[in-house]
GROMACS .gro file of C-alpha atoms in nm:
model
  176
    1UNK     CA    1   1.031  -0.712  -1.762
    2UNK     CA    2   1.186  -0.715  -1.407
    3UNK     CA    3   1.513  -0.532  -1.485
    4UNK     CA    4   1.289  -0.245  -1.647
    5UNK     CA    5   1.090  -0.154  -1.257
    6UNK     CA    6   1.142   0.161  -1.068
    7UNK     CA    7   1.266  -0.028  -0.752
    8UNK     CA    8   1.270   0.203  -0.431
    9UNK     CA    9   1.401   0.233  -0.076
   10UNK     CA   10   1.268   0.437   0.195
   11UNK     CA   11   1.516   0.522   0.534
   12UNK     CA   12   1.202   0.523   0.776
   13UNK     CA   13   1.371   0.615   1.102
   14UNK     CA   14   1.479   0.952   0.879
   15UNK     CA   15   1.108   0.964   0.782
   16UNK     CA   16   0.958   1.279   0.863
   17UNK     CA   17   0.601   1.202   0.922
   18UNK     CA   18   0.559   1.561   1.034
   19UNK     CA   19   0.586   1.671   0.659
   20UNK     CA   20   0.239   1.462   0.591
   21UNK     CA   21   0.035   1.511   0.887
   22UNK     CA   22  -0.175   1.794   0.695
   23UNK     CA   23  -0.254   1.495   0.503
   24UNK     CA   24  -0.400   1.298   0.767
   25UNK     CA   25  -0.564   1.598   0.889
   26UNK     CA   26  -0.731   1.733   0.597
   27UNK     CA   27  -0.858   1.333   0.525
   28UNK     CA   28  -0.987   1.274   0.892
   29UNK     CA   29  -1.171   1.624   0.831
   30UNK     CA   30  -1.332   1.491   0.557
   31UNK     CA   31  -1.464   1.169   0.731
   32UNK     CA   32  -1.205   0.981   0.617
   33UNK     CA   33  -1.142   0.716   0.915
   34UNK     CA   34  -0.761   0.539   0.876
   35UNK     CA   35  -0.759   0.215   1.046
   36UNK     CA   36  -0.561  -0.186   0.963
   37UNK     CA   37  -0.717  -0.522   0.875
   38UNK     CA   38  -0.557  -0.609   1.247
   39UNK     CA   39  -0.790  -0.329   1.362
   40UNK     CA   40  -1.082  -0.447   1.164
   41UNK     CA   41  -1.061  -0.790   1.216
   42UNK     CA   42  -0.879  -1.036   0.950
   43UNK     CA   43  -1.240  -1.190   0.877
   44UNK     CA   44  -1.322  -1.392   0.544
   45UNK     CA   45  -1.563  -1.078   0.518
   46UNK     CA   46  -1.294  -0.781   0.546
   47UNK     CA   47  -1.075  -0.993   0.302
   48UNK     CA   48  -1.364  -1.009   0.027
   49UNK     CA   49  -1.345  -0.626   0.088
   50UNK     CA   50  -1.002  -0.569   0.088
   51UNK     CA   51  -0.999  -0.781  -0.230
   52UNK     CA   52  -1.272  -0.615  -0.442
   53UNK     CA   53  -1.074  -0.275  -0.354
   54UNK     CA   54  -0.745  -0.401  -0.447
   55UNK     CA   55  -0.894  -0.524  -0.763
   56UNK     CA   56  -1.063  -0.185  -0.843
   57UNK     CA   57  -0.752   0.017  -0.747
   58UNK     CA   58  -0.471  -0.223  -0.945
   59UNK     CA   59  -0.686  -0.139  -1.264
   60UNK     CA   60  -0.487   0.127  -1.348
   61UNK     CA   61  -0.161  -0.061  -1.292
   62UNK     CA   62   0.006  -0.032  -1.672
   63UNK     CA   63   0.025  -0.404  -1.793
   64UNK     CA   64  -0.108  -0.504  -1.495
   65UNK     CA   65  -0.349  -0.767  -1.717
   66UNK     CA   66  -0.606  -0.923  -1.567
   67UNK     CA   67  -0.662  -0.946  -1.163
   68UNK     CA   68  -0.645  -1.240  -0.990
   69UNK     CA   69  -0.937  -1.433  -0.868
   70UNK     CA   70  -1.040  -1.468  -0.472
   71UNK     CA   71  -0.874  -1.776  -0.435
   72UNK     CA   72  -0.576  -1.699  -0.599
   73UNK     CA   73  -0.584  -1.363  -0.398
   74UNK     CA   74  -0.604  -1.517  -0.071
   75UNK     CA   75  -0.293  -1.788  -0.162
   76UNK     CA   76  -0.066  -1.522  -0.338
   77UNK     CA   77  -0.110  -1.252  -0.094
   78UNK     CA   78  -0.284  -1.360   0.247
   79UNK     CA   79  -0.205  -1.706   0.280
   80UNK     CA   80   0.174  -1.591   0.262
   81UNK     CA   81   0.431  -1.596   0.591
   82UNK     CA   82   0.499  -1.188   0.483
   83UNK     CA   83   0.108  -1.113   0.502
   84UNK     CA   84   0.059  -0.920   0.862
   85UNK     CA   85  -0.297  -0.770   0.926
   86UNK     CA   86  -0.086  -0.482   1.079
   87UNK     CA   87   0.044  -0.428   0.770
   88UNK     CA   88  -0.242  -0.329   0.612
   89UNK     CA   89  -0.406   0.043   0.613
   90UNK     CA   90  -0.766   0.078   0.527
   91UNK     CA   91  -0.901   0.427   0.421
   92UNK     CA   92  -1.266   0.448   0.534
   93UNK     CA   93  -1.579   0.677   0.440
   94UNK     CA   94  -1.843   0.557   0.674
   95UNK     CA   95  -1.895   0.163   0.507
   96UNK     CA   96  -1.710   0.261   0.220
   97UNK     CA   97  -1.359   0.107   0.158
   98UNK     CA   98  -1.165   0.352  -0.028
   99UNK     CA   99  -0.838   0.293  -0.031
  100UNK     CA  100  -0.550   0.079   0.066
  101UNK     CA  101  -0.200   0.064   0.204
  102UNK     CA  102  -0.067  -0.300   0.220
  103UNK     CA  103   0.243  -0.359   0.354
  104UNK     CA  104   0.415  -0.673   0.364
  105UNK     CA  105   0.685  -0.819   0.655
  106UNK     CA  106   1.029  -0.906   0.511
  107UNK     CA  107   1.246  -0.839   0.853
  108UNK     CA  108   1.427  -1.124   0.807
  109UNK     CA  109   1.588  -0.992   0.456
  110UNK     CA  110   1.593  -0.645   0.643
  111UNK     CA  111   1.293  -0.464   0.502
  112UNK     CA  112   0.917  -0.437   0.485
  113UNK     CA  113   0.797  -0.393   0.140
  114UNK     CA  114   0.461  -0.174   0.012
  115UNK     CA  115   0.284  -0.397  -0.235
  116UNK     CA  116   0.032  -0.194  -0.316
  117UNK     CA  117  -0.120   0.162  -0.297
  118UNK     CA  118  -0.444   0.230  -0.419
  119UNK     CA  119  -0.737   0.486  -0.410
  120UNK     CA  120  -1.071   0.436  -0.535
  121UNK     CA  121  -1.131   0.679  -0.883
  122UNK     CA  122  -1.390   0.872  -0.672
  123UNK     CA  123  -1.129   0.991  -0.399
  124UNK     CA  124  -0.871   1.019  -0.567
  125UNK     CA  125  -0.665   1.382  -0.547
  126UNK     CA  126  -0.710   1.417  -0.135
  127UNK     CA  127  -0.399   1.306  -0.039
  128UNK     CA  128  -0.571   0.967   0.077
  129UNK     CA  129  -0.214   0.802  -0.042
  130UNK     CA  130   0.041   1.031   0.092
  131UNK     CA  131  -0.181   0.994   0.396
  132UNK     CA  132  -0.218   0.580   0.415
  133UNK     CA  133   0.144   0.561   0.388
  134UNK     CA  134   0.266   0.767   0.639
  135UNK     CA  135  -0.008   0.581   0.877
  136UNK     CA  136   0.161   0.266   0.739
  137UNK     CA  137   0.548   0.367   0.835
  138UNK     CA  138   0.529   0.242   1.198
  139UNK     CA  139   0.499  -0.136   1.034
  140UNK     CA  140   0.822  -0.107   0.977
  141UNK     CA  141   0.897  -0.026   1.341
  142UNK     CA  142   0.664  -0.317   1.440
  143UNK     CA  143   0.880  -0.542   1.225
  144UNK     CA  144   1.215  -0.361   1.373
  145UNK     CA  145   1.361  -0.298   1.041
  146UNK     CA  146   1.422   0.077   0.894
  147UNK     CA  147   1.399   0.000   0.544
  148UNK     CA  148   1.071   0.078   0.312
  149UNK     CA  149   1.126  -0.109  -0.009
  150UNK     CA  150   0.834  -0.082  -0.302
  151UNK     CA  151   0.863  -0.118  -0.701
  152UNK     CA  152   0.674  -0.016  -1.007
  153UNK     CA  153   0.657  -0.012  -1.359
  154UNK     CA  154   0.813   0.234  -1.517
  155UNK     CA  155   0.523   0.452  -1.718
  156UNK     CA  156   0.323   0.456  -1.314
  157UNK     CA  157   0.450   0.804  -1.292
  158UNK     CA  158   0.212   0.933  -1.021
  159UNK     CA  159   0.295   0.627  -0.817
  160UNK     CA  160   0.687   0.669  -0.860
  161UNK     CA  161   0.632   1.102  -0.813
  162UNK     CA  162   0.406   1.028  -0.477
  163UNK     CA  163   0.695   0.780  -0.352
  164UNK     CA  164   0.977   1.048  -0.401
  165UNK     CA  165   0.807   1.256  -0.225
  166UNK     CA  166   0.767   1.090   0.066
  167UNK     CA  167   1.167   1.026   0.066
  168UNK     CA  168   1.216   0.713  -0.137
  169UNK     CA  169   1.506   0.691  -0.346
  170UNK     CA  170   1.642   0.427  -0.593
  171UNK     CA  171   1.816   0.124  -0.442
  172UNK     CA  172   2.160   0.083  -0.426
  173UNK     CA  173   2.270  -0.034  -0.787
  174UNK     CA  174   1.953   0.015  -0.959
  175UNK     CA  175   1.962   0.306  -1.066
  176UNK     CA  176   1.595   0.391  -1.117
   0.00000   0.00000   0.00000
């Protein structure tokens, strides 16, 4: 299964976040607040959040199977040296979590990598993910690395498209 992912790379000190700010704009119009679990608060509360939205969003991951619990949540992807609050974008209507950008902090290996991109069903065609991870591109300035690195399985065409877009491009001797 792991030689058939999309893996991608992203040059973000040549990332034009100019290109997306309409993005931004046009969300923030619409009371969409951007903000980062650092920002929130890493709390046992914002994590229960940021979990139930992660589990909504990954639903339509193709053979993503079923989600893991809290607990296993928390130790796979929290409890991890890569996890930084910083890393993570939260899209917010009023008390409504809607989306998610997490990032995750592999500057010793040279890169930050985006684990996961998701937008609740309901808000979906906005530009709430174009818009989350161009907010997310100064992590990997915090991290002092210039390489975006993110995967997916091969039939998440959207995903792959809405990465392109933004600049990615297949990593060296992958070949898509």
């Amino acid at each position: 299964m792991a030689d058939r992912w999309v893996k991608l790379e992203l040059d973000a000190a040549a990332f034009d976040a100019a290109r997306f700010e309409q993005y931004l704009e046009r969300c923030r119009s619409g009371g969409i607040r951007f903000t980062t679990m650092s920002e929130l608060g890493d709390t046992p509360r914002h994590r229960w959040a940021l979990y139930e939205l992660n589990k909504e969003c990954s639903a339509d991951i193709p053979d993503r199977g079923e989600f893991y619990t809290f607990e296993e949540y928390v130790e796979g992807r929290l409890a991890v040296p890569s996890y930084d609050p910083r890393g993570v974008v939260v899209a917010l209507d009023g008390d409504v979590w809607c989306g998610l950008a997490m990032t995750s902090d592999h500057r010793a290996s040279g890169f930050v990598f985006n684990e996961m991109t998701g937008v609740k069903a309901a808000y979906r065609g906005r530009g709430l993910s174009l818009a989350m991870k161009t907010v997310g591109m100064g992590f990997a300035g915090l991290c002092g690395v210039d390489k975006v690195r993110t995967f997916h399985h091969p039939a998440n065409t959207a995903a792959i498209q809405m990465n392109r877009r933004l600049g990615y491009v297949d990593m060296p001797g992958t070949g898509g």
